[in-house]
Short mmCIF file of C-alpha atoms in Angstrom, two decimals:
data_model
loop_
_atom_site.label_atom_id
_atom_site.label_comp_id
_atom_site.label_asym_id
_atom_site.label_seq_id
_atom_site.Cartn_x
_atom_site.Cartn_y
_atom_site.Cartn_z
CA UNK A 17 98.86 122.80 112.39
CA UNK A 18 97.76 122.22 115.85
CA UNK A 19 95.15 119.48 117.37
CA UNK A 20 91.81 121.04 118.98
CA UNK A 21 91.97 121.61 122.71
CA UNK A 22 89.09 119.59 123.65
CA UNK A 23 91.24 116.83 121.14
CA UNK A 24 94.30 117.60 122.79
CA UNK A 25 93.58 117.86 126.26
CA UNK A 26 91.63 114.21 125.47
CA UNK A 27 94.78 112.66 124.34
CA UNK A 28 96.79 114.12 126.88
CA UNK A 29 95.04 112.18 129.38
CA UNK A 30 95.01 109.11 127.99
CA UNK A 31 97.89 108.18 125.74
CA UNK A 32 101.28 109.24 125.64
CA UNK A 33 102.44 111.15 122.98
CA UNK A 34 106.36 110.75 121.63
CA UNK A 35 105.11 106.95 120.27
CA UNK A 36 103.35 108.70 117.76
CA UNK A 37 105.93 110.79 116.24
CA UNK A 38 108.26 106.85 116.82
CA UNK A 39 105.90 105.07 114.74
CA UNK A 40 105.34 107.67 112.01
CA UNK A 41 108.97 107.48 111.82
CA UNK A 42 109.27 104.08 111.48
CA UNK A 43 106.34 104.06 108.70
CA UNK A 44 107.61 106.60 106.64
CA UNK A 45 110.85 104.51 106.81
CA UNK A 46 109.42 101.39 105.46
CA UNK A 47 108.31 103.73 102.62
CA UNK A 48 112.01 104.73 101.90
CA UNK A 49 112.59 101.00 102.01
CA UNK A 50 110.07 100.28 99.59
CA UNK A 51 111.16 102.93 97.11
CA UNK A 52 115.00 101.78 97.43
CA UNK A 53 113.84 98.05 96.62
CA UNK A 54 111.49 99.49 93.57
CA UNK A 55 115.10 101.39 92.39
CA UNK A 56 117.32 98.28 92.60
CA UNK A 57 114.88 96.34 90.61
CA UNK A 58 114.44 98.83 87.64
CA UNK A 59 118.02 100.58 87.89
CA UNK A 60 121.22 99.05 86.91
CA UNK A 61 123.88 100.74 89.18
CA UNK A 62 122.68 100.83 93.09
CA UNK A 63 124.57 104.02 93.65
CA UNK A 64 121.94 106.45 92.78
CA UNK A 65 119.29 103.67 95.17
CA UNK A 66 121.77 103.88 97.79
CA UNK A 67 121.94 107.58 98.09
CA UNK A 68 118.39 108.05 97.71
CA UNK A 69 117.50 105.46 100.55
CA UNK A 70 120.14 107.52 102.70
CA UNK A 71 118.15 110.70 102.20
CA UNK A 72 114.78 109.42 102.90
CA UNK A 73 115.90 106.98 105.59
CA UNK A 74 117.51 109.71 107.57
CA UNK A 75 114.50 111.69 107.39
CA UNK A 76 112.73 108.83 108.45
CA UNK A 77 115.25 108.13 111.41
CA UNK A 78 115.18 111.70 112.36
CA UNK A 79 111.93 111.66 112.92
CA UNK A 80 112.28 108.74 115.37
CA UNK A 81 114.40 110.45 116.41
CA UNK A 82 112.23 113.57 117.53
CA UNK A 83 109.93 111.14 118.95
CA UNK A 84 112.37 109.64 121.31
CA UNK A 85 113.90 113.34 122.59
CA UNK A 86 110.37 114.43 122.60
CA UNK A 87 109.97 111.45 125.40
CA UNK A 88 112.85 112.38 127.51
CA UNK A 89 111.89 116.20 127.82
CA UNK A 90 110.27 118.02 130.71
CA UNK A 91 107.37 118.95 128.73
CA UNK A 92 103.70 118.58 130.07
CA UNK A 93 101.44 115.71 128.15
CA UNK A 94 99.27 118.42 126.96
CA UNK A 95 102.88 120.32 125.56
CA UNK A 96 104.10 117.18 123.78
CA UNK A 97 100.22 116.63 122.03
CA UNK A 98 100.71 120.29 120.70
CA UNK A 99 104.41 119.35 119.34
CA UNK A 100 103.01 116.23 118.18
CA UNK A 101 100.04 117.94 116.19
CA UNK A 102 102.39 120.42 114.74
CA UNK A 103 105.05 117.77 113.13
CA UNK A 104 101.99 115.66 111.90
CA UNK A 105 100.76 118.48 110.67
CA UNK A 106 103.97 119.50 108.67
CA UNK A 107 104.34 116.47 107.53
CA UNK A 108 100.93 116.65 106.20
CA UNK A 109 100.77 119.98 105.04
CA UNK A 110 104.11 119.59 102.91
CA UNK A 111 103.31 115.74 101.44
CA UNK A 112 99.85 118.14 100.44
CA UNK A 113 101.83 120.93 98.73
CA UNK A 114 103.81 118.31 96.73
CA UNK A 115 100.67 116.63 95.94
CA UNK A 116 99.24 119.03 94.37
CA UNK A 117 102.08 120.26 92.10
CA UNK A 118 101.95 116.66 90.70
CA UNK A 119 98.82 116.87 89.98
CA UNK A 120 98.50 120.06 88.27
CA UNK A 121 101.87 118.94 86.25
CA UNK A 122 99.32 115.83 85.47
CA UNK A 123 96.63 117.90 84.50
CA UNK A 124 98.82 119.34 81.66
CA UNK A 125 99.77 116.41 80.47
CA UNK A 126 103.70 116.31 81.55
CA UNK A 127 105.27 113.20 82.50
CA UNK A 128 105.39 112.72 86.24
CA UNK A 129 107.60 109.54 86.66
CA UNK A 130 107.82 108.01 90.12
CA UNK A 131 106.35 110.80 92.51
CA UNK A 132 107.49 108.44 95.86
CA UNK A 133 111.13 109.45 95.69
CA UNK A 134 110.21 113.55 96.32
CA UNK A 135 107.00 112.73 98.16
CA UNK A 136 109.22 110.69 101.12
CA UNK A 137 111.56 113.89 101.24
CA UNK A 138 109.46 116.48 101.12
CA UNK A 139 107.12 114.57 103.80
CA UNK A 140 110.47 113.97 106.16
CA UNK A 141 111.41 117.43 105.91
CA UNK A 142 107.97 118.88 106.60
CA UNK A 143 107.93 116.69 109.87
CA UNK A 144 111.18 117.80 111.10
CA UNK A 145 110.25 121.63 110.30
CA UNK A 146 106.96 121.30 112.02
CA UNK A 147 108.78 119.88 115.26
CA UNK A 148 111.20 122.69 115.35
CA UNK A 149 108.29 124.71 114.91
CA UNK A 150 106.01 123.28 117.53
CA UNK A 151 108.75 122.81 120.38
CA UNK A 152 109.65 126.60 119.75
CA UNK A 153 106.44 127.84 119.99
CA UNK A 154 106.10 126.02 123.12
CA UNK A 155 109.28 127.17 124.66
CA UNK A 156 108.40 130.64 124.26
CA UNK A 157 104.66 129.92 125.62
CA UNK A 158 106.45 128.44 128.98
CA UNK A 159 109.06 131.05 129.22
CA UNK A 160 105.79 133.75 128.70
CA UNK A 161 104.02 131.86 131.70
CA UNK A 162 107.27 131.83 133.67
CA UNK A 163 107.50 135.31 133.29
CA UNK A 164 103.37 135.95 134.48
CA UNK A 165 104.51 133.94 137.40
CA UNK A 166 107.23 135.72 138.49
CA UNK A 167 105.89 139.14 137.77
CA UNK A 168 102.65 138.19 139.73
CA UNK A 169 104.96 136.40 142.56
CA UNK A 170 107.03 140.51 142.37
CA UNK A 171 103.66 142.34 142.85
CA UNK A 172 102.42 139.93 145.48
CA UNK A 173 105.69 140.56 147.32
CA UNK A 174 105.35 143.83 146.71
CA UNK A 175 101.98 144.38 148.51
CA UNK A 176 103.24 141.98 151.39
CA UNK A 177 106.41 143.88 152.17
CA UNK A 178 103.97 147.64 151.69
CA UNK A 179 100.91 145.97 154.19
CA UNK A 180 102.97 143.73 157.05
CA UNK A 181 105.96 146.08 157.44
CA UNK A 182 104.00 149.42 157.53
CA UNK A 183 101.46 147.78 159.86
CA UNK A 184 104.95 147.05 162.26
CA UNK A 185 106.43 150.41 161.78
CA UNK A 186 102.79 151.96 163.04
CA UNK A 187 102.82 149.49 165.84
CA UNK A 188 106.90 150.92 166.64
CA UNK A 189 106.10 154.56 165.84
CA UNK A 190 103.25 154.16 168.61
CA UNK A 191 106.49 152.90 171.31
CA UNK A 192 107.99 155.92 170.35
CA UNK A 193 105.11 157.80 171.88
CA UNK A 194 105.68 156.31 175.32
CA UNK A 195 109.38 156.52 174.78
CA UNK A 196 109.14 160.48 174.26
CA UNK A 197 106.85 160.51 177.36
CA UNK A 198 109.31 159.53 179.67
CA UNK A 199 111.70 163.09 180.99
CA UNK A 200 115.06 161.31 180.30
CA UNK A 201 117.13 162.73 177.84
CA UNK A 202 118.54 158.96 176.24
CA UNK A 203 115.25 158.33 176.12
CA UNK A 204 114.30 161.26 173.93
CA UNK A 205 117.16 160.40 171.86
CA UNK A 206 116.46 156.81 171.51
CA UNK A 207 113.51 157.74 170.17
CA UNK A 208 114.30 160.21 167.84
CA UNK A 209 116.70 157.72 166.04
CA UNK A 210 113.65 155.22 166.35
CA UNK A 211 111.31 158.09 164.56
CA UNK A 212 114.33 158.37 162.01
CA UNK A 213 114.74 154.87 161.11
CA UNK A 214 111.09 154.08 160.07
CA UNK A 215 110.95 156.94 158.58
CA UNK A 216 113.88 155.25 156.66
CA UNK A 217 111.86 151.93 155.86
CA UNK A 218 108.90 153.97 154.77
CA UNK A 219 110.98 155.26 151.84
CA UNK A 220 112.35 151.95 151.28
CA UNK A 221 108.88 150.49 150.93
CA UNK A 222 107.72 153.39 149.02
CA UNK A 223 110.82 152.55 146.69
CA UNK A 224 110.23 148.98 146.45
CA UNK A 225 106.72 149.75 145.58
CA UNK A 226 108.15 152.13 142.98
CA UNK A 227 110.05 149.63 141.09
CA UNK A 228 107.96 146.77 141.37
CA UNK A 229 105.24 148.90 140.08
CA UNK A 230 108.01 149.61 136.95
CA UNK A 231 109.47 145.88 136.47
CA UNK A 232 105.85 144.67 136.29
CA UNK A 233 104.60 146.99 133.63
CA UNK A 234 102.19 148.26 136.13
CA UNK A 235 103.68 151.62 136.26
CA UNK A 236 104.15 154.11 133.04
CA UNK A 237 105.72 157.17 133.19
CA UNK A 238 104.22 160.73 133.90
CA UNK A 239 105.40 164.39 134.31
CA UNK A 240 106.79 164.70 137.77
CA UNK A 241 109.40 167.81 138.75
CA UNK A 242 112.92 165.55 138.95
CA UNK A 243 114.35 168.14 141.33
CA UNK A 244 112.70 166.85 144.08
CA UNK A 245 113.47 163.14 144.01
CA UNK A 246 117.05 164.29 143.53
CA UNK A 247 116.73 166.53 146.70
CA UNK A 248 115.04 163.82 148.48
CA UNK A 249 118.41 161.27 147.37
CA UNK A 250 120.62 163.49 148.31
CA UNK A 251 119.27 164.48 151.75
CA UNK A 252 118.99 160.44 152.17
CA UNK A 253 122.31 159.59 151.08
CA UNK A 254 124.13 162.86 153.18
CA UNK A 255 122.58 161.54 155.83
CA UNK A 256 123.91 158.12 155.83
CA UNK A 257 127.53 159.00 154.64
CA UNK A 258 128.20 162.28 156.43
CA UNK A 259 132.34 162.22 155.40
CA UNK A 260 131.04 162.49 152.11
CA UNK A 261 130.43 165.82 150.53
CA UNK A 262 127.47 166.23 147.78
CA UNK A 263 127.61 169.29 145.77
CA UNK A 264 124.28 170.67 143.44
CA UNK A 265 123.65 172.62 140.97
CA UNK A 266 120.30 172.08 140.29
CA UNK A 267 117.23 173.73 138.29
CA UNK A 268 114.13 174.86 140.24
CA UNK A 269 112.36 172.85 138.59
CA UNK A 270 112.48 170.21 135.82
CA UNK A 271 109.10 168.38 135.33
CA UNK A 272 110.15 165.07 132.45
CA UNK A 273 108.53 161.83 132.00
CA UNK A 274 109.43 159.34 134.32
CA UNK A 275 108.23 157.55 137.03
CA UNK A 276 108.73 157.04 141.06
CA UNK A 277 111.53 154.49 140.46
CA UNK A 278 113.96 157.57 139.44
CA UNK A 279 113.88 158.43 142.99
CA UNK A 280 115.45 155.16 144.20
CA UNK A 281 117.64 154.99 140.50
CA UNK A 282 119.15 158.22 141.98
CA UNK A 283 119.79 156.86 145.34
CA UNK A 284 121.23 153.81 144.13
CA UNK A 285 123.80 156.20 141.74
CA UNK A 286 124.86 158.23 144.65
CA UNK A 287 125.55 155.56 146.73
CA UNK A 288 127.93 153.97 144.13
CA UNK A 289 129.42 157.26 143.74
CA UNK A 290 130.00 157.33 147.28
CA UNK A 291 131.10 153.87 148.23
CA UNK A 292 133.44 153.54 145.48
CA UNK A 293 135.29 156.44 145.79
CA UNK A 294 137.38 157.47 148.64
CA UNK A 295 137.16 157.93 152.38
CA UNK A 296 135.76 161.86 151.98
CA UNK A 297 134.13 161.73 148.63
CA UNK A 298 132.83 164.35 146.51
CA UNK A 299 130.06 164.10 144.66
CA UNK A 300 128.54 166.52 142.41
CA UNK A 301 125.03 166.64 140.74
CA UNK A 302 124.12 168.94 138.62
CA UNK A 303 121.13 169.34 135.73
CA UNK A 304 121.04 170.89 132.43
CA UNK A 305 118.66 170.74 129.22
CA UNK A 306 119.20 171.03 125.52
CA UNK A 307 116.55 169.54 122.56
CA UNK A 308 113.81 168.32 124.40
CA UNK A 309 115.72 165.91 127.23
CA UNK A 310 117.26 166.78 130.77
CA UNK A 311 120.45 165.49 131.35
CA UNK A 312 121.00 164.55 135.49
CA UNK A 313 125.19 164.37 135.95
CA UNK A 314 126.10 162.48 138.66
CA UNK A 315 130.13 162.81 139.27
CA UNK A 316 132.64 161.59 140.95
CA UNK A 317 136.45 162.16 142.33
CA UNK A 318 136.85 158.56 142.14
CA UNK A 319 139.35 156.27 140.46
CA UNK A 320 136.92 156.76 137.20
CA UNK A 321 135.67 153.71 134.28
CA UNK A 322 137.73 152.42 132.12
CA UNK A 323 136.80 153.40 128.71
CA UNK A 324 136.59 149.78 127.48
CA UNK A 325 134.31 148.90 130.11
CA UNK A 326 131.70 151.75 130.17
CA UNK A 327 129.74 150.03 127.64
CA UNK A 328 129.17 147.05 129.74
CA UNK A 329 128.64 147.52 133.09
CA UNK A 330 125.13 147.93 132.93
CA UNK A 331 125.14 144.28 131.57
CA UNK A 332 123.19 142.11 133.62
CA UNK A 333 126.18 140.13 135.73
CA UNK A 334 128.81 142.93 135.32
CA UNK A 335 130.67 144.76 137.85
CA UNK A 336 133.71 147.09 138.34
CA UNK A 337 134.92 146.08 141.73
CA UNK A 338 133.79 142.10 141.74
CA UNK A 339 132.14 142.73 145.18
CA UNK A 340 128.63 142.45 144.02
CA UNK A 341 126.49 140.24 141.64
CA UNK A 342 126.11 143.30 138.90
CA UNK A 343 122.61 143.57 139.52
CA UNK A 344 122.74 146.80 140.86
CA UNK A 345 123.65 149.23 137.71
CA UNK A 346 121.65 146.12 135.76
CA UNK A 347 118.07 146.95 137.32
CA UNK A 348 119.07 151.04 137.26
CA UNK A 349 119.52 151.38 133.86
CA UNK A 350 115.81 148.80 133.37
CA UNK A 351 114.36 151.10 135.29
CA UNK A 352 115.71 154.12 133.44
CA UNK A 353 114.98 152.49 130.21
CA UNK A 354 111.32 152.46 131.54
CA UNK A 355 111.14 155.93 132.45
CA UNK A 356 111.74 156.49 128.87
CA UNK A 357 114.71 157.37 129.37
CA UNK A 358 118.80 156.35 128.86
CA UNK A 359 122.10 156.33 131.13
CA UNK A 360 125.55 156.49 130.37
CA UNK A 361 128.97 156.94 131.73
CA UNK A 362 131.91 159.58 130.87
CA UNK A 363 134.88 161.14 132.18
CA UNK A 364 134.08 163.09 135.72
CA UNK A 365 135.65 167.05 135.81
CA UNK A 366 136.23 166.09 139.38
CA UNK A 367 138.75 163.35 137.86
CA UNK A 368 136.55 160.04 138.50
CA UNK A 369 133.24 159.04 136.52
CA UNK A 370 129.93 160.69 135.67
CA UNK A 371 126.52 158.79 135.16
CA UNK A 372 124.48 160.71 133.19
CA UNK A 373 120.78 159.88 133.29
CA UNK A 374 118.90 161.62 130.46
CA UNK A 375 115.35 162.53 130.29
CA UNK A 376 112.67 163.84 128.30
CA UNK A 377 111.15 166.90 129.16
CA UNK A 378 107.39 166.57 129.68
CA UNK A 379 105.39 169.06 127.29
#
C-alpha cells in the first residue's frame, strides 16, 4: 500500500505530491464521463445515467478533492508521498478485487454486462479509503515522534536540573562552611536555614528525578517499605506549615510495588490537604491492608468534594478551587497509575475529604 523508501524519499525531493492524487481525480472523472455518455446512447430515460454519473463523478471529485487538502496541509513531502502511495494503492488494490470477481464470474460462463459502471465506484471508493487510511497512519506516526521528543526533551531536563543545580547547592553548602566559622550567633543561624534550604532542593531534585524517571517509562515499579516516604512527606510538609497539625497511624512497615514518585505523590496530597482546608488544619494519615493492596488515607477537616465531582478532578484541566491549571491531582494520579496502583476520593471522618491511594503489596 505504501511506495519504497528509497522511491519515496526520491519523489519527495523532486516533485510535489497532491498533483498526483488532482490528476488521478480528474482521470477517473473523464471515465465517469465516458460511462454516462455510453448510458445515454443505449438507455432511453437519462435518469438512471444521471444518477450513476453523480455517484462516480463525486468519487471522482472527491478525490480531487483529497489532492487539493492534501496540498494545503502541514505535512512533510516525504508524509504526503506516503498518503499519496496509500490512496493509489487503494484505488488499485480495490479496482483489483473487482477485477477479479469479474473474471471468475467470466470463467463460469455468467453474463457480466458493462463492468465500467462498478469498476469507477469501487475504484473511487478504494481511493478515498486508502487516503483516510494513509493520513491516519501518519497522524499517529507524528503524534508518536512528538511524543519521543518531548519525553527525550523531559529526561534531558531532567539530568540538567539533577547536574547544574546540585553542582550550585555544593558550591552554597561550601559558604555555609565559612558562614559557621565565624562566632556570631546570626551567623550560625543564617546558616543553618542555608543548610536547611538545600537540603530542601535536594529532595526536590531527587523528586523531579523521580517522576521524570516515571512519565518517561524509564522507571518501573519495585518493592520499597511506603512508610518511609510517607514519614519523609510528612516531616517535609510539618515543616513548612507548622499551624497545621498531621496525625498518623501508620504500619511499621509496608513494603508494595511502587516507585520513588509516591514520595513526591504524597507530598503533593498533603499539601492540598493542607492548603485547602483551614487556617489550623488537621490532617490525618493512616494505613491499612486487606486482599493483597495497602490502602494510604489521607484526610481532611476541610470543606470536603462534592460527590458529583470526585470522579473528575483527576481529569487533566480540572480543579476544585479554579486557582490552578488542574495539573496537579492530573500528574498524581499518572503517577499513581504507574506505580501500579489507583486513587480515589471519599467522605473524611474528620468532616472534609480523604484521598485514598491504594497499593499492591509486594510478595
Amino acid at each position: 500500500m505504501k511506495l519504497s523508501r528509497r522511491l519515496r524519499d526520491s519523489l519527495a525531493g523532486k516533485l510535489p505530491a497532491a498533483p498526483v492524487l488532482v490528476v488521478t481525480g480528474i482521470l477517473w472523472f473523464g471515465g465517469a464521463v465516458w460511462n454516462f455518455q455510453g448510458e445515454v446512447t443505449t438507455l432511453e430515460s437519462a435518469a438512471l445515467p444521471v444518477v450513476t454519473f453523480v455517484l462516480t463523478g463525486g468519487f471522482s471529485i472527491g478525490v480531487v478533492f483529497v489532492g487539493y487538502r492534501l496540498s494545503q496541509s502541514q505535512f512533510t513531502p516525504e508524509q504526503r508521498w506516503s498518503i499519496v502511495g496509500w490512496t493509489v494503492g487503494g484505488l488499485g488494490i480495490t479496482v483489483l478485487l473487482h477485477t477479479a470477481t469479474l473474471a471468475i464470474r467470466a470463467a463460469e460462463g455468467r453474463p457480466i454486462g458493462e463492468p465500467q459502471f462498478p469498476l469507477l465506484v469501487a475504484g473511487g471508493v478504494g481511493a478515498l479509503a486508502g487516503y483516510g487510511i494513509g493520513e491516519l497512519l501518519v497522524d499517529v506516526r507524528r503524534s508518536a515522534a512528538q511524543a519521543e521528543q518531548a519525553r527525550d526533551g523531559m529526561a534531558f531536563a531532567n539530568s540538567l536540573l539533577r547536574h547544574d543545580v546540585r553542582n550550585a547547592l555544593q558550591v552554597i553548602l561550601g559558604q555555609v562552611d565559612v558562614l559557621t566559622a565565624v562566632d556570631d550567633e546570626r551567623a550560625t543561624e543564617a546558616a543553618n536555614r542555608i543548610e536547611s534550604q538545600v537540603e530542601a532542593l535536594y529532595d526536590l531534585t531527587a523528586n523531579a528525578e523521580a517522576v521524570t524517571g516515571v512519565l518517561t517509562g524509564e522507571a518501573t515499579p519495585e518493592p520499597r517499605n511506603v512508610v518511609e516516604d510517607i514519614e519523609t512527606s510528612v516531616a517535609t510538609v510539618t515543616e513548612s506549615f507548622p499551624d497545621a497539625t498531621v496525625e498518623t497511624a501508620l504500619h511499621d512497615e509496608l513494603v508494595v510495588r511502587g516507585t520513588d514518585a509516591l514520595r513526591p505523590v504524597f507530598a503533593n496530597i498533603l499539601d492540598n490537604a493542607i492548603e485547602h482546608t483551614g487556617p489550623e488544619p488537621t490532617v490525618r494519615v493512616t494505613t491499612e491492608t486487606a486482599d493483597g493492596v495497602a490502602r494510604v488515607r489521607f484526610a481532611d477537616d476541610g470543606r470536603g468534594i462534592p460527590e458529583a465531582q470526585r470522579s473528575q478532578i483527576f481529569e487533566r484541566g480540572v480543579t476544585t478551587d479554579g486557582g490552578s491549571n488542574g495539573l496537579g491531582l492530573h500528574i498524581v494520579s499518572t503517577l499513581v497509575e504507574r506505580s501500579d496502583g489507583s486513587i480515589y476520593v471519599e467522605d473524611s471522618d474528620l468532616g472534609g475529604a480523604a484521598f485514598v491511594v491504594e497499593l499492591p503489596i509486594a510478595e
